[in-house]
Short mmCIF file of C-alpha atoms and ligand atoms in Angstrom, two decimals:
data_model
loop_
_atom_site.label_atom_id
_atom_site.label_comp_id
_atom_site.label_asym_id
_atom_site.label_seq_id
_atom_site.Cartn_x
_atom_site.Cartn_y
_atom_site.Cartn_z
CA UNK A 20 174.05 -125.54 129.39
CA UNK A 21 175.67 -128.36 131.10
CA UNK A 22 174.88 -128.12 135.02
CA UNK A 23 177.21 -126.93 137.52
CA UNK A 24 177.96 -127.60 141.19
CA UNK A 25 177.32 -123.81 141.76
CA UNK A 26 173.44 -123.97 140.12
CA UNK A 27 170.84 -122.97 142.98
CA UNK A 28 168.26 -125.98 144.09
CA UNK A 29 165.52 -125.39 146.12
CA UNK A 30 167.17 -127.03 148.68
CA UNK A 31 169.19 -124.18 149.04
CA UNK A 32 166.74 -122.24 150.33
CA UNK A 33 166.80 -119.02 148.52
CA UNK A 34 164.69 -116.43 148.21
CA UNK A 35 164.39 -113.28 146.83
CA UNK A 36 161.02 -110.33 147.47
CA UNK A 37 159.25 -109.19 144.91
CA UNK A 38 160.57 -105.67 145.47
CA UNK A 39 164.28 -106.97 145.07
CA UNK A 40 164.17 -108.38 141.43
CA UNK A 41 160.95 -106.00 140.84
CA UNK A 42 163.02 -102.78 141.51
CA UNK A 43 162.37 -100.89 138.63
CA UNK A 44 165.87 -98.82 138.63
CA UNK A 45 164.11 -95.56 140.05
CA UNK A 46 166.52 -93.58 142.29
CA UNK A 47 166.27 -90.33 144.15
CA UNK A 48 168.08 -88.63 141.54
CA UNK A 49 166.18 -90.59 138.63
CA UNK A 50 163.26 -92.19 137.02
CA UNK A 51 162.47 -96.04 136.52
CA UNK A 52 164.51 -97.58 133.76
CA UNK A 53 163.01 -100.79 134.00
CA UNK A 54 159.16 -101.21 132.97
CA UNK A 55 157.47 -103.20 136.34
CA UNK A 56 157.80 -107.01 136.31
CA UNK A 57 154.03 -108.85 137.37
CA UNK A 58 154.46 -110.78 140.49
CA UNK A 59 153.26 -113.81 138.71
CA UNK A 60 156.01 -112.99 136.13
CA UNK A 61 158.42 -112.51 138.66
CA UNK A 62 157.27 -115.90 140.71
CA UNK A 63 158.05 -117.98 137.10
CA UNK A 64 161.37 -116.03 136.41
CA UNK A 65 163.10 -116.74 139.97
CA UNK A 66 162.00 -120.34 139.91
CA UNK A 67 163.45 -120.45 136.58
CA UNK A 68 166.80 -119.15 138.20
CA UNK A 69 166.62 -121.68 141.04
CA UNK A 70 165.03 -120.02 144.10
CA UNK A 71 162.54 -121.86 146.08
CA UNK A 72 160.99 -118.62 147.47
CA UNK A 73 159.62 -115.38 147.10
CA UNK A 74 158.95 -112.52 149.74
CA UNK A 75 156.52 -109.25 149.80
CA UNK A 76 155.23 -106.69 151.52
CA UNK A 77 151.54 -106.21 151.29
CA UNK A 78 151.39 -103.43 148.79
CA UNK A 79 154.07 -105.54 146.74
CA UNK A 80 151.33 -107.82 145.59
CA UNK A 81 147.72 -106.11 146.79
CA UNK A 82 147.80 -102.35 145.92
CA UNK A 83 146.69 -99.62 149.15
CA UNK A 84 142.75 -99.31 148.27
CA UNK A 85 141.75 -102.62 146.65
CA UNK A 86 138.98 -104.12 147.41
CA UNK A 87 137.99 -107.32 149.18
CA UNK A 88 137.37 -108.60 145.79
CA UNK A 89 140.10 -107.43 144.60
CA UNK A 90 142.39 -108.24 147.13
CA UNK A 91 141.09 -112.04 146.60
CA UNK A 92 141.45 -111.94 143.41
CA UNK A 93 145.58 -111.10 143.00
CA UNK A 94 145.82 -113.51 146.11
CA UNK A 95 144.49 -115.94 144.06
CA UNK A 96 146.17 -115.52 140.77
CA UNK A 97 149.35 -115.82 142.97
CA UNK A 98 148.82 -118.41 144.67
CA UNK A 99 148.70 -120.37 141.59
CA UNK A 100 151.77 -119.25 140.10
CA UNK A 101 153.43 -120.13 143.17
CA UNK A 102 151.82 -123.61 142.69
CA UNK A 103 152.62 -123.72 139.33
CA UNK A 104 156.17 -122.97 139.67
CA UNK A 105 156.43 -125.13 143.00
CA UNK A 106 157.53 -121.51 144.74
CA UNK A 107 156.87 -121.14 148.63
CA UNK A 108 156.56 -117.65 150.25
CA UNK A 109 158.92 -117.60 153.38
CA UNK A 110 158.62 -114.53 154.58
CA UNK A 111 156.47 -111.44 154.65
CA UNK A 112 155.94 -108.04 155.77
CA UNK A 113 154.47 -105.01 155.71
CA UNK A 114 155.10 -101.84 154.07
CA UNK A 115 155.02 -99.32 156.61
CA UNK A 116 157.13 -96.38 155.19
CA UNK A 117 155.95 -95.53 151.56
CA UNK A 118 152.61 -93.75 152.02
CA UNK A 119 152.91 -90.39 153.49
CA UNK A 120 150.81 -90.85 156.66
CA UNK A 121 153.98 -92.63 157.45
CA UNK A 122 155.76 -89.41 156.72
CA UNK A 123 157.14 -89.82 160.99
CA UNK A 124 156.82 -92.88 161.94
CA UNK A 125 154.45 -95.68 162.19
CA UNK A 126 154.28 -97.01 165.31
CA UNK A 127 156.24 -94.30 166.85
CA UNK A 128 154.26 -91.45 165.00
CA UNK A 129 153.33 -88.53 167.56
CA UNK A 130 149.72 -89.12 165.89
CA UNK A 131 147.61 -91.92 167.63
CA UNK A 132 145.76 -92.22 164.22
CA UNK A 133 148.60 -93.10 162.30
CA UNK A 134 149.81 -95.85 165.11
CA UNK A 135 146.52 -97.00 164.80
CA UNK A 136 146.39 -96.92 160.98
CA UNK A 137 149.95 -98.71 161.32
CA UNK A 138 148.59 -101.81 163.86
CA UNK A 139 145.85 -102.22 161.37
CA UNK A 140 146.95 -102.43 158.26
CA UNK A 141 149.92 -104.95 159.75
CA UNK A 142 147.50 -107.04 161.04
CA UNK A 143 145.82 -107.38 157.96
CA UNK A 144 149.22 -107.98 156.18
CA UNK A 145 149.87 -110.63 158.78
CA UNK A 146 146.81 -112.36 157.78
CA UNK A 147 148.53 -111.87 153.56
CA UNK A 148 151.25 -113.40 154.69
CA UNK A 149 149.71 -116.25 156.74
CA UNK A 150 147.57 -116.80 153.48
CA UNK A 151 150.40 -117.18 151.76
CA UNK A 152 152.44 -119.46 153.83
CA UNK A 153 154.65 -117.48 155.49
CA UNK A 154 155.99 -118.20 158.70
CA UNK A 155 158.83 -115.92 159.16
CA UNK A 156 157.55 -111.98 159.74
CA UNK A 157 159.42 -108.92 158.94
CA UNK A 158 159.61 -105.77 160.88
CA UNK A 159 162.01 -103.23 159.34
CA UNK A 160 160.95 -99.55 160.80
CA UNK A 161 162.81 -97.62 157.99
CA UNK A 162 160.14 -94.51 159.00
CA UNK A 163 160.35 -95.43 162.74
CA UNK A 164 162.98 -92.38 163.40
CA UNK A 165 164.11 -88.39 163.24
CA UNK A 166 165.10 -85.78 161.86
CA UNK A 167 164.47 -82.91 164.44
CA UNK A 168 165.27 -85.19 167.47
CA UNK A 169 163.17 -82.56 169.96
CA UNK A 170 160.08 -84.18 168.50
CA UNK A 171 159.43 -86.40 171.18
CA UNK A 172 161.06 -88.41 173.89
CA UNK A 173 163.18 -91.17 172.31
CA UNK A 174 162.04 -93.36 175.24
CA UNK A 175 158.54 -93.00 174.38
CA UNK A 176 159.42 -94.34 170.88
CA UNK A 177 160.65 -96.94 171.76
CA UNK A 178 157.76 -97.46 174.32
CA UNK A 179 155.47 -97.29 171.58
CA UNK A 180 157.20 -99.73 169.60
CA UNK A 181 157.08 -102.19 172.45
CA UNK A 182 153.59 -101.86 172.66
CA UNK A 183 153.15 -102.17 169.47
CA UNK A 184 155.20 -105.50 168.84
CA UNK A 185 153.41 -106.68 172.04
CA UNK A 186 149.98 -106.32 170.77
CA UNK A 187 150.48 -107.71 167.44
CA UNK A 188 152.61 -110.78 168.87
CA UNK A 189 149.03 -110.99 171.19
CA UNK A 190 147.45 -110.69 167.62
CA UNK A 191 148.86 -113.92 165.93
CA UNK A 192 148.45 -115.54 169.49
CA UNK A 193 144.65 -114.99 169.09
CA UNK A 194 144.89 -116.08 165.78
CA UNK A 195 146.67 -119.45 166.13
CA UNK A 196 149.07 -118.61 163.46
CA UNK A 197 152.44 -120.53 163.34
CA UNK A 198 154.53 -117.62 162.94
CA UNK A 199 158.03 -115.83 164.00
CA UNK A 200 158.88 -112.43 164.11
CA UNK A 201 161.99 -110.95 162.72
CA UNK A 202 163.12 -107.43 163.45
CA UNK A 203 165.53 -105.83 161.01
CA UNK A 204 167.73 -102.90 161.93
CA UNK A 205 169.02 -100.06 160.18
CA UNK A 206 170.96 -96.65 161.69
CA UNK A 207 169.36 -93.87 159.60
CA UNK A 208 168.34 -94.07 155.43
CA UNK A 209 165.42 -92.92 155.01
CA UNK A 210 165.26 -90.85 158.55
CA UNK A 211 167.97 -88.95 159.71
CA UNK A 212 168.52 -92.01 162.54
CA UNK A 213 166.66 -94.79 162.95
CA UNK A 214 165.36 -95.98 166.19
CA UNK A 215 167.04 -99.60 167.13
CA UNK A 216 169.72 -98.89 164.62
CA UNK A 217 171.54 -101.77 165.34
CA UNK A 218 170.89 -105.80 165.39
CA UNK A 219 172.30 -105.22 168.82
CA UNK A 220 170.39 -102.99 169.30
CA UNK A 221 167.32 -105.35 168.52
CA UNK A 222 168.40 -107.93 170.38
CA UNK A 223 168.12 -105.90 173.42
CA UNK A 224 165.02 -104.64 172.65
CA UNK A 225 163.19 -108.24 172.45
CA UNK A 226 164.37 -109.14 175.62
CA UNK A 227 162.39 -106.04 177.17
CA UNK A 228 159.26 -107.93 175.06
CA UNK A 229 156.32 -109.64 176.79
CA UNK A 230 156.60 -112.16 173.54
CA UNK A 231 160.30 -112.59 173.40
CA UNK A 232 160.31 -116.15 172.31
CA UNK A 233 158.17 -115.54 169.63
CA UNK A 234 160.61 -112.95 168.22
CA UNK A 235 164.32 -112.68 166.44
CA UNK A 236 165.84 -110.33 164.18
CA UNK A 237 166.65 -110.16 160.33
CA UNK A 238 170.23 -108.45 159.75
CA UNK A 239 170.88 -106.99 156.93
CA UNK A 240 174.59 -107.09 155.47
CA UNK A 241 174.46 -103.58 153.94
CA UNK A 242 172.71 -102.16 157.14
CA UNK A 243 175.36 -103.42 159.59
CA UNK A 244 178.33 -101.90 157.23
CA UNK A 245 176.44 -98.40 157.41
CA UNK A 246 176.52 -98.31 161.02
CA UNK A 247 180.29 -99.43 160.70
CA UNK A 248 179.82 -102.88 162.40
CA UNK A 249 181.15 -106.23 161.68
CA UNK A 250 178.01 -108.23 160.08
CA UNK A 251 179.80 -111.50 161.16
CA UNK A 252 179.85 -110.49 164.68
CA UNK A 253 176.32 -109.06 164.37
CA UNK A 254 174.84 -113.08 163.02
CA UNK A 255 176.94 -114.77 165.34
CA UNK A 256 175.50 -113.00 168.08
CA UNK A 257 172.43 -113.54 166.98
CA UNK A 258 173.13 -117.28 166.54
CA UNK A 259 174.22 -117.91 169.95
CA UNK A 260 171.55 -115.97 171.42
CA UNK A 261 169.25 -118.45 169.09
CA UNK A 262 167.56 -115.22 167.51
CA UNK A 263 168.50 -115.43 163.93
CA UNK A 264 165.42 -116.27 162.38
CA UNK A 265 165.93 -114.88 159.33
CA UNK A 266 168.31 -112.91 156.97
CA UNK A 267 168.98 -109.85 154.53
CA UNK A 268 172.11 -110.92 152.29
CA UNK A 269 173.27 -108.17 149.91
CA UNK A 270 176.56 -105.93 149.56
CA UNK A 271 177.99 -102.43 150.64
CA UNK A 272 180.81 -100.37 150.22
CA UNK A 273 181.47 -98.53 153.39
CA UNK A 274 180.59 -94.89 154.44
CA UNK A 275 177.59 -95.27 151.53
CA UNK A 276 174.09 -94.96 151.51
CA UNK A 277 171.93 -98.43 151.58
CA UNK A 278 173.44 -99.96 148.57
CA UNK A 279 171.81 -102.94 148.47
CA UNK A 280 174.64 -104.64 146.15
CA UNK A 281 174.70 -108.08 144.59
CA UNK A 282 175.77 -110.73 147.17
CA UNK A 283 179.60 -110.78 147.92
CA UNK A 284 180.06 -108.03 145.62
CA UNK A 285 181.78 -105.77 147.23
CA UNK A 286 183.53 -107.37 150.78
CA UNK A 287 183.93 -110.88 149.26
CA UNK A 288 186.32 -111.78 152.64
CA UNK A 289 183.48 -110.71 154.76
CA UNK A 290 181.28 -112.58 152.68
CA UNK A 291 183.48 -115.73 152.86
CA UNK A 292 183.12 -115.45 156.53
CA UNK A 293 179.94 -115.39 156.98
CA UNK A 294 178.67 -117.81 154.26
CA UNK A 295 181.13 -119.91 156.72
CA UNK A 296 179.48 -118.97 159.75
CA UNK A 297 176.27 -119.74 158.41
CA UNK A 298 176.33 -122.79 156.99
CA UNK A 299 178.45 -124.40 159.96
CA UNK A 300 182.09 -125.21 158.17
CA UNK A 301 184.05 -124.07 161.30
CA UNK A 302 182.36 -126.24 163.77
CA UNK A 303 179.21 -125.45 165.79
CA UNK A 304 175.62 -124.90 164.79
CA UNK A 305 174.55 -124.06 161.30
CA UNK A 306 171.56 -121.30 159.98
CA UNK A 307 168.89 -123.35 158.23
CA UNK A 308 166.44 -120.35 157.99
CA UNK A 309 165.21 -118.50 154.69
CA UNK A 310 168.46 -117.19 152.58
CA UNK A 311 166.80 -114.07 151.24
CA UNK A 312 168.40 -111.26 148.81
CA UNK A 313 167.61 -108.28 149.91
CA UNK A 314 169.19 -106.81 146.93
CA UNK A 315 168.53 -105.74 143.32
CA UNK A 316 170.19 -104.91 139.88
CA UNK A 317 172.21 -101.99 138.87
CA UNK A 318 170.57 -99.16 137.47
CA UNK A 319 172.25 -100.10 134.54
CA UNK A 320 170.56 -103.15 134.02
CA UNK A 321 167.85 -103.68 131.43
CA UNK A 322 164.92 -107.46 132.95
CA UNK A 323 167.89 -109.58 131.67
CA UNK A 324 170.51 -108.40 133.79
CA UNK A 325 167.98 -108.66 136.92
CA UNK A 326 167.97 -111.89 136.23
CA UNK A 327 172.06 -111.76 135.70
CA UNK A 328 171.78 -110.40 139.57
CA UNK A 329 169.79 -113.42 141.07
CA UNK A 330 171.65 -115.87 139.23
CA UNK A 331 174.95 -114.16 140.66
CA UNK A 332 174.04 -113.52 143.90
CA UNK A 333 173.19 -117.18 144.36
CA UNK A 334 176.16 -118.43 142.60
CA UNK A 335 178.39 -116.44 144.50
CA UNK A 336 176.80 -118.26 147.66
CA UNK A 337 177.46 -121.48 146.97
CA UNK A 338 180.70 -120.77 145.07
CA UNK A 339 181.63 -119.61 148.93
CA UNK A 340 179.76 -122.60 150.68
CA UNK A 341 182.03 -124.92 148.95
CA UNK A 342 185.56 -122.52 149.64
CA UNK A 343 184.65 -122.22 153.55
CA UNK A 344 184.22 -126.17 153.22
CA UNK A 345 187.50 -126.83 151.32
CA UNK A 346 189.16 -124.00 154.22
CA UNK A 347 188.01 -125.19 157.12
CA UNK A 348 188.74 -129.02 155.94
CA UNK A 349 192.59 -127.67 154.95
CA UNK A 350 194.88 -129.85 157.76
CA UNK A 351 197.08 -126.83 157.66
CA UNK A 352 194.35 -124.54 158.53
CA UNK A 353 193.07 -126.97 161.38
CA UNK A 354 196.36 -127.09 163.03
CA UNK A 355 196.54 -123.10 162.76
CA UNK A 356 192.81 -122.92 164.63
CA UNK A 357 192.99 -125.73 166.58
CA UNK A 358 192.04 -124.50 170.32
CA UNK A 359 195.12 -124.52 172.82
CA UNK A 360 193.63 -127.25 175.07
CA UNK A 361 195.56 -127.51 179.06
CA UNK A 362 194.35 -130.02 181.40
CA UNK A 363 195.67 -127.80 184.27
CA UNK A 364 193.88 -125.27 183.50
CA UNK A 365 190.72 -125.94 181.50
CA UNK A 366 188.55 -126.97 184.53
CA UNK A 367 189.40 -123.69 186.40
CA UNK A 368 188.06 -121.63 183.29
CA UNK A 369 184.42 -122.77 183.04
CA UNK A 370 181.76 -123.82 185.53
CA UNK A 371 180.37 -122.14 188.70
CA UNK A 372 182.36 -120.11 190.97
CA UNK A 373 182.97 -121.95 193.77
CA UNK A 374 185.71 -121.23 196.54
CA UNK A 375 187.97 -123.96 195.05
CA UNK A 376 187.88 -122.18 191.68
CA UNK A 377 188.75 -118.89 193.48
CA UNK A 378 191.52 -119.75 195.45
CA UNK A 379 193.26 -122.04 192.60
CA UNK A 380 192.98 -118.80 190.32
CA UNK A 381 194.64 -117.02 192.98
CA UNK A 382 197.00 -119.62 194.01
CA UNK A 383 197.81 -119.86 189.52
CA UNK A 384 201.60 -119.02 189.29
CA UNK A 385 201.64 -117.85 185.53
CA UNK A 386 204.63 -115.69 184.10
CA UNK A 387 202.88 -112.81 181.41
CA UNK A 388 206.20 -112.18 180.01
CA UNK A 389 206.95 -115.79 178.72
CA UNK A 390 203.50 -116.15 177.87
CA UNK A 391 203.12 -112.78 175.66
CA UNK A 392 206.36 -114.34 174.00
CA UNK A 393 204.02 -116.60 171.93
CA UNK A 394 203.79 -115.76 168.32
CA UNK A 395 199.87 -117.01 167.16
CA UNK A 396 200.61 -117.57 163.08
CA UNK A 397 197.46 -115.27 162.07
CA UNK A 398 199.45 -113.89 159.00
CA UNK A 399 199.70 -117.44 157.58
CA UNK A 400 196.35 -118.00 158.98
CA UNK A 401 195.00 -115.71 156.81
CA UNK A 402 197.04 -115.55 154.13
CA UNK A 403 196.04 -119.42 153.55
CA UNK A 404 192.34 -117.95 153.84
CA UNK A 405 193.24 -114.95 151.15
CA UNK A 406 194.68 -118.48 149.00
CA UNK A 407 191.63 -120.07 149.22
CA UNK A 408 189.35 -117.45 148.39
CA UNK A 409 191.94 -116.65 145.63
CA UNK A 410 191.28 -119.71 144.02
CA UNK A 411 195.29 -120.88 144.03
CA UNK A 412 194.40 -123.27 147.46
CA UNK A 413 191.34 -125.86 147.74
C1 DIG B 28 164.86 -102.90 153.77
O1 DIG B 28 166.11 -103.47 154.00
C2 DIG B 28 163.78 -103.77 154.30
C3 DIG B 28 162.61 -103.80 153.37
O2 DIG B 28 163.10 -104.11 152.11
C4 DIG B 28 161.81 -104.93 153.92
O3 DIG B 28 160.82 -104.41 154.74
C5 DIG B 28 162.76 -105.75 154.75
C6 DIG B 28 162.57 -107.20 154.44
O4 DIG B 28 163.71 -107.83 154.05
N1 DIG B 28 164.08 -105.18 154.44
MN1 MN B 29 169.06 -102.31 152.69
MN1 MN B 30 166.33 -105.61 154.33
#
């Protein structure tokens, strides 16, 4: 097949976890459809595709209850199919929801044995993923939530959590490992809410850490859209606060469960946006973190169409790359965006406050009528960015 501008490189930097293009099509209203992909065979297929990495949780690779031995041995065996298929392991994390002592919570539960159980069995993922190469660490508490909210005080969840977060950020200190945390947020699916259900949410929340530079967060597309938020606005907050350390890229259609759609699937202008944000096409600084699928097949699909998902949901990406490059290079949409610049007034709207800034504010004679007269263009604005992404404008 002759190669295309659109085929994935490594140097595109995506990745996909083994759970994504492992999911075996098992929902809560039916069985697996799909027999269970190897992680070995899964390393060799997504290289094959064009990724460059792969993700896990512990359990996604070393089963609860193996043994040392055991546990060295599967390491192993992965480690050289990663080798062999020149695959890298950005990002790990642990799988802190699917046992039932995780049944409320982890590092929230009411039960000090479980928080316990929950600090060390993360540490010992940490050390998995460290193994493995990963420098980029996941926290997504899909069990860290309610149902019947009189359970405890939500401030001593979130207490918890802190201390938690704090300790194990102490943990990888001790350990001199070269690694981030990323904290993923999600408003309810699989509790009724989720504690931190927001990126903002999270963002908060590490600045009341005693590690803060050490952690970020990890938005997910489809998690955002639950809660009814713009994902854009979520990254680029995240971006200027210099907290985007990594990312969850999949698809939703609003006022659903946790979809976890094929990239650009469903809102392909939201999409568009943020494949422009990220990579930098509208000035300004680019992401050039981990792009990870947090995504998987249809139900429908039988291994070939799994593979049909990770081929598309990379495709799509760069497909977009190269539209937010041809947009935002468009002379007719520069001259639409271009910032209103006035010397008379630029110096009094930035800087500190001093008395001079005051009293030429106050002093400013400005008429709101005539001003509110101006008309701004954002219909042809984007209507040329509906063109673009329609294919009829490059
Ligand atoms: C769900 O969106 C969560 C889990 O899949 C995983 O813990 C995390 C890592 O991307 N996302
Ligand atoms: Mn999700
Ligand atoms: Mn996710």
């Amino acid at each position: 097949m002759s190669a295309s501008p659109f085929d994935p490189t490594p140097q595109d930097r995506f990745s996909f976890g083994l759970w994504t293009v492992g999911n075996p099509g098992r929902d809560p209203f039916g069985s697996e459809v799909r027999p269970r992909l190897s992680p070995v065979h899964i390393v060799k297929k997504l290289a094959e595709c064009g990724a460059y990495g792969v993700n896990l949780h512990d359990n996604d690779l070393v089963p609860m209850g193996s043994s040392a031995r055991e546990r060295d041995a599967i390491v192993a065996e992965f480690r050289r199919a990663l080798s062999d298929h020149g695959m890298c392991v950005p990002m790990a994390t642990t799988n802190l929801f699917s046992h039932p002592i995780f049944k409320d919570g982890a590092f929230s539960s009411n039960d000090p044995r479980v928080r316990a159980f929950a600090l060390q069995k993360t540490m010992a993922a940490i050390d998995l993923g460290v193994e493995l190469g990963a420098r980029v660490y996941v926290f997504w508490g899909g069990r860290e939530g309610v149902e019947a909210d009189a359970c405890r005080d939500p401030r001593t969840a979130i207490l918890r959590m802190r201390e938690a977060l704090d300790f194990l950020c102490g943990y990888v200190e001790s350990q001199g490992y070269d690694l981030v945390f990323a904290l993923e947020a999600k408003p309810n699916e699989p509790r009724g809410d989720i504690y931190l259900p927001t990126t903002g949410h999270m963002l908060h929340f590490i600045s009341t850490l005693k590690h803060q530079a050490r952690v970020g967060v990890n938005p997910e597309v489809a998690h955002e859209n639950m809660a009814g938020l713009s994902f854009v606005h979520a990254v680029a907050q995240a971006m200027e606060a210099d907290k985007l350390f990594h990312i969850d890229l999949n698809a939703q259609k609003i006022g659903r469960y946790d979809q976890d759609l094929r990239f650009g699937s469903e809102d392909l202008k939201q999409a568009f946006l943020l494949v422009r944000l990220l990579e930098g096409t509208l000035g300004g600084k680019r992401y050039d973190g981990p792009l990870h699928f947090d995504s998987h097949a249809y139900r429908s699909e039988d291994e070939e169409g799994v593979w049909d998902f990770a081929r598309g949901s990379m495709r799509t990406y760069k497909i977009l790359k190269a539209k937010a490059q041809a947009f935002d290079a468009d002379p007719e949409v520069r001259g639409l965006i271009r910032e209103r610049r006035d010397a008379a007034l630029d110096p009094l709207l930035s800087g500190a406050c001093t008395p001079q800034r005051i009293a030429a504010l106050k002093a400013l004679q400005l008429d709101p009528d005539a001003i509110a007269q101006a008309g701004l263009a954002y219909e042809k604005l984007d209507q040329l960015m509906m063109e673009h992404l329609m294919g009829v404008r490059a």
